[in-house]
JSON list of C-alpha atoms in Angstrom, two decimals:
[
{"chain": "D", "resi": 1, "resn": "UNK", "atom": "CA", "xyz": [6.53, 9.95, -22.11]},
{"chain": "D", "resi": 2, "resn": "UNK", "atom": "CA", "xyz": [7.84, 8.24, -18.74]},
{"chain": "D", "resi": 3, "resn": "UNK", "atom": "CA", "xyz": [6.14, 7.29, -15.58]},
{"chain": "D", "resi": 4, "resn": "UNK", "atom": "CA", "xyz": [7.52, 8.11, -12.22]},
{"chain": "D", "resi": 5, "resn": "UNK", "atom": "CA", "xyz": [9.41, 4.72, -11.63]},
{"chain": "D", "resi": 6, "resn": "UNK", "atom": "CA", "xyz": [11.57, 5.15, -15.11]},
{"chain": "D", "resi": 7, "resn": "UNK", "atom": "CA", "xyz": [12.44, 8.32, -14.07]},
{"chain": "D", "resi": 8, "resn": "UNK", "atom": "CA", "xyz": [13.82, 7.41, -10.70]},
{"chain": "D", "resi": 9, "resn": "UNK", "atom": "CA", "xyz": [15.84, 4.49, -12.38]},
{"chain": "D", "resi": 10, "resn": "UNK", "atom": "CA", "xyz": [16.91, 7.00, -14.90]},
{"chain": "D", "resi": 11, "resn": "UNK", "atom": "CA", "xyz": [18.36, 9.22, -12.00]},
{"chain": "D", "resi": 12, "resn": "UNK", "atom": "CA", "xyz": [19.59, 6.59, -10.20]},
{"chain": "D", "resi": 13, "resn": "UNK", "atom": "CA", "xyz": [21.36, 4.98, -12.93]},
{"chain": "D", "resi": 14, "resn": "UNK", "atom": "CA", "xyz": [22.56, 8.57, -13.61]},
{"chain": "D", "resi": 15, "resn": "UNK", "atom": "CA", "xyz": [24.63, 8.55, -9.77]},
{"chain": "D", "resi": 16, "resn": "UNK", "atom": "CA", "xyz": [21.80, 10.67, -8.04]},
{"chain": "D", "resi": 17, "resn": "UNK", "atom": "CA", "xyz": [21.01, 8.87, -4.43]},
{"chain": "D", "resi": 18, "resn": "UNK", "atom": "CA", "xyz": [18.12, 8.82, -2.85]},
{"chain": "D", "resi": 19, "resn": "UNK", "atom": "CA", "xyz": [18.10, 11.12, 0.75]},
{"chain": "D", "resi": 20, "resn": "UNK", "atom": "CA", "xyz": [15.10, 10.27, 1.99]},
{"chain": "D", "resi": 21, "resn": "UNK", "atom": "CA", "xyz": [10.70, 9.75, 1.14]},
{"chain": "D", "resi": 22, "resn": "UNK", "atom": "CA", "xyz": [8.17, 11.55, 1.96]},
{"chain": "D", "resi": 23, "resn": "UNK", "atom": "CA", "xyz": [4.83, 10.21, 0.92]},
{"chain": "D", "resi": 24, "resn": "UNK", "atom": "CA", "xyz": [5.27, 10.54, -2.71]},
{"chain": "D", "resi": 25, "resn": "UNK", "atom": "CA", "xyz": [8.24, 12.78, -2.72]},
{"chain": "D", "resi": 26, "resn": "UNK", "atom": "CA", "xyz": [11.07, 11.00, -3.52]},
{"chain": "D", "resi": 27, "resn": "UNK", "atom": "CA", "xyz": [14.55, 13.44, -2.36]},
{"chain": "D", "resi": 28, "resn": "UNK", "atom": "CA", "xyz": [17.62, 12.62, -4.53]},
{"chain": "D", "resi": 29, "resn": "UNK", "atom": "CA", "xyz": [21.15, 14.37, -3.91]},
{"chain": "D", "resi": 30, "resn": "UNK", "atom": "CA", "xyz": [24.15, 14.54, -6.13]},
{"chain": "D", "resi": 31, "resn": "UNK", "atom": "CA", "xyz": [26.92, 16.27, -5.84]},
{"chain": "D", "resi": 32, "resn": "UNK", "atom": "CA", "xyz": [25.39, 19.91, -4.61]},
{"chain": "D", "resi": 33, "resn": "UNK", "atom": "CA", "xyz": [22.59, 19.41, -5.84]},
{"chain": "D", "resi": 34, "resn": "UNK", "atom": "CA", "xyz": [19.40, 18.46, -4.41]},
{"chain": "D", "resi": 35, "resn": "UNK", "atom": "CA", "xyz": [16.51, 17.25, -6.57]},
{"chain": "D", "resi": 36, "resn": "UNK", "atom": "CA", "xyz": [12.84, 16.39, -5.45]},
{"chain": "D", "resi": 37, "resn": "UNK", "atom": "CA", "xyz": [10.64, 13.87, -7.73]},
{"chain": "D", "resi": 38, "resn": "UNK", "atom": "CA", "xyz": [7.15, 14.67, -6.58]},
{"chain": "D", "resi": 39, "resn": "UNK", "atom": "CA", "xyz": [4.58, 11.45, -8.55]},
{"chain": "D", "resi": 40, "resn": "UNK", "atom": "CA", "xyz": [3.54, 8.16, -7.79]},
{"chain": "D", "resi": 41, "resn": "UNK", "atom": "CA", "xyz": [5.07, 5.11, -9.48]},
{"chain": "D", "resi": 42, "resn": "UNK", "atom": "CA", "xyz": [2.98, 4.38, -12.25]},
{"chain": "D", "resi": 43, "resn": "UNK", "atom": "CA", "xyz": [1.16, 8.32, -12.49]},
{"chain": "D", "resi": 44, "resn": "UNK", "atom": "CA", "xyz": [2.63, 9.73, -16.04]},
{"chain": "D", "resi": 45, "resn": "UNK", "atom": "CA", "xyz": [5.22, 12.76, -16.07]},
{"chain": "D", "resi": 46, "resn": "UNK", "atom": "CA", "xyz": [4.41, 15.08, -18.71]},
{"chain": "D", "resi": 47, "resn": "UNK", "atom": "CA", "xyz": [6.65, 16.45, -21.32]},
{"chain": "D", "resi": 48, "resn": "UNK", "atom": "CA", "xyz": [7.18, 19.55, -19.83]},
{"chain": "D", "resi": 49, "resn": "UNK", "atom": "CA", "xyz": [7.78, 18.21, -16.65]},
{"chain": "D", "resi": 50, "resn": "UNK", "atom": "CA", "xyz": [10.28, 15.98, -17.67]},
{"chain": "D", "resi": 51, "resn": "UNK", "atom": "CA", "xyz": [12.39, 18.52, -19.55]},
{"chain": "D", "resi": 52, "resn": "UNK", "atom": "CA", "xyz": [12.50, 20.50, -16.24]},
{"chain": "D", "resi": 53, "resn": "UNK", "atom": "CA", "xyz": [13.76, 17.36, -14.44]},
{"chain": "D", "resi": 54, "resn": "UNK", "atom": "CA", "xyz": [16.35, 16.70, -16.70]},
{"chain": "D", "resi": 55, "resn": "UNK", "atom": "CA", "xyz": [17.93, 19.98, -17.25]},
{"chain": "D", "resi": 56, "resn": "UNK", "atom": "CA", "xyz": [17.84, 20.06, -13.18]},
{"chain": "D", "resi": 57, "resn": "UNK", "atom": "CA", "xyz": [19.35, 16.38, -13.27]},
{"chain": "D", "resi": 58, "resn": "UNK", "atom": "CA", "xyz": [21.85, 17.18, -15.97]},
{"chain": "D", "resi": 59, "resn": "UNK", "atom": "CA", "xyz": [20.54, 14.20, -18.19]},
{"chain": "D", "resi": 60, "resn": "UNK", "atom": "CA", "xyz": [18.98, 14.51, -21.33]},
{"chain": "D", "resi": 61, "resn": "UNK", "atom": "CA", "xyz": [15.61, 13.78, -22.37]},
{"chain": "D", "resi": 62, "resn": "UNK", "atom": "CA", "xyz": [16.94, 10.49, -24.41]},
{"chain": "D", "resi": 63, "resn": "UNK", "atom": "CA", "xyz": [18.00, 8.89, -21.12]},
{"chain": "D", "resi": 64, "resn": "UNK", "atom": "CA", "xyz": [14.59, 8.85, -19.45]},
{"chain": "D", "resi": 65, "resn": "UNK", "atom": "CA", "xyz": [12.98, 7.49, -22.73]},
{"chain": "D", "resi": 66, "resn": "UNK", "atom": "CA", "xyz": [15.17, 4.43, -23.38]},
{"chain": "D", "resi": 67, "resn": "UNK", "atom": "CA", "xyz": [14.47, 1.33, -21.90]},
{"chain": "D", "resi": 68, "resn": "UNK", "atom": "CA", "xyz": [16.16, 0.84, -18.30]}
]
């Protein structure tokens, strides 16, 4: 699917901004919304896992998966 660092450009390229990092928790904010993006750079992010991000983030699957 995507590793860790695609899906942070996704979300950044998306308008979410990163708060703060913790370790490997990455906090991003938009709007009201808060998100946390718990993996390590180049650790994999499941399918399932990645569906739940982006119905949190508002994005669709398609957007993580294209190249950034």
């Amino acid at each position: 699917m995507a590793n860790a660092r695609q899906v942070r450009k996704a979300l950044e390229k998306a308008g979410w901004k990163l708060v703060r990092v913790h370790g490997s928790h990455h906090v991003y904010r938009r709007a009201d919304r808060v998100l946390v993006l718990g993996a390590h750079d180049s650790e994999e992010i499941g399918r399932r896992l990645l569906s739940r991000i982006a119905t949190q983030a508002w994005l669709s699957l398609d957007q993580f998966r294209r190249p950034l």
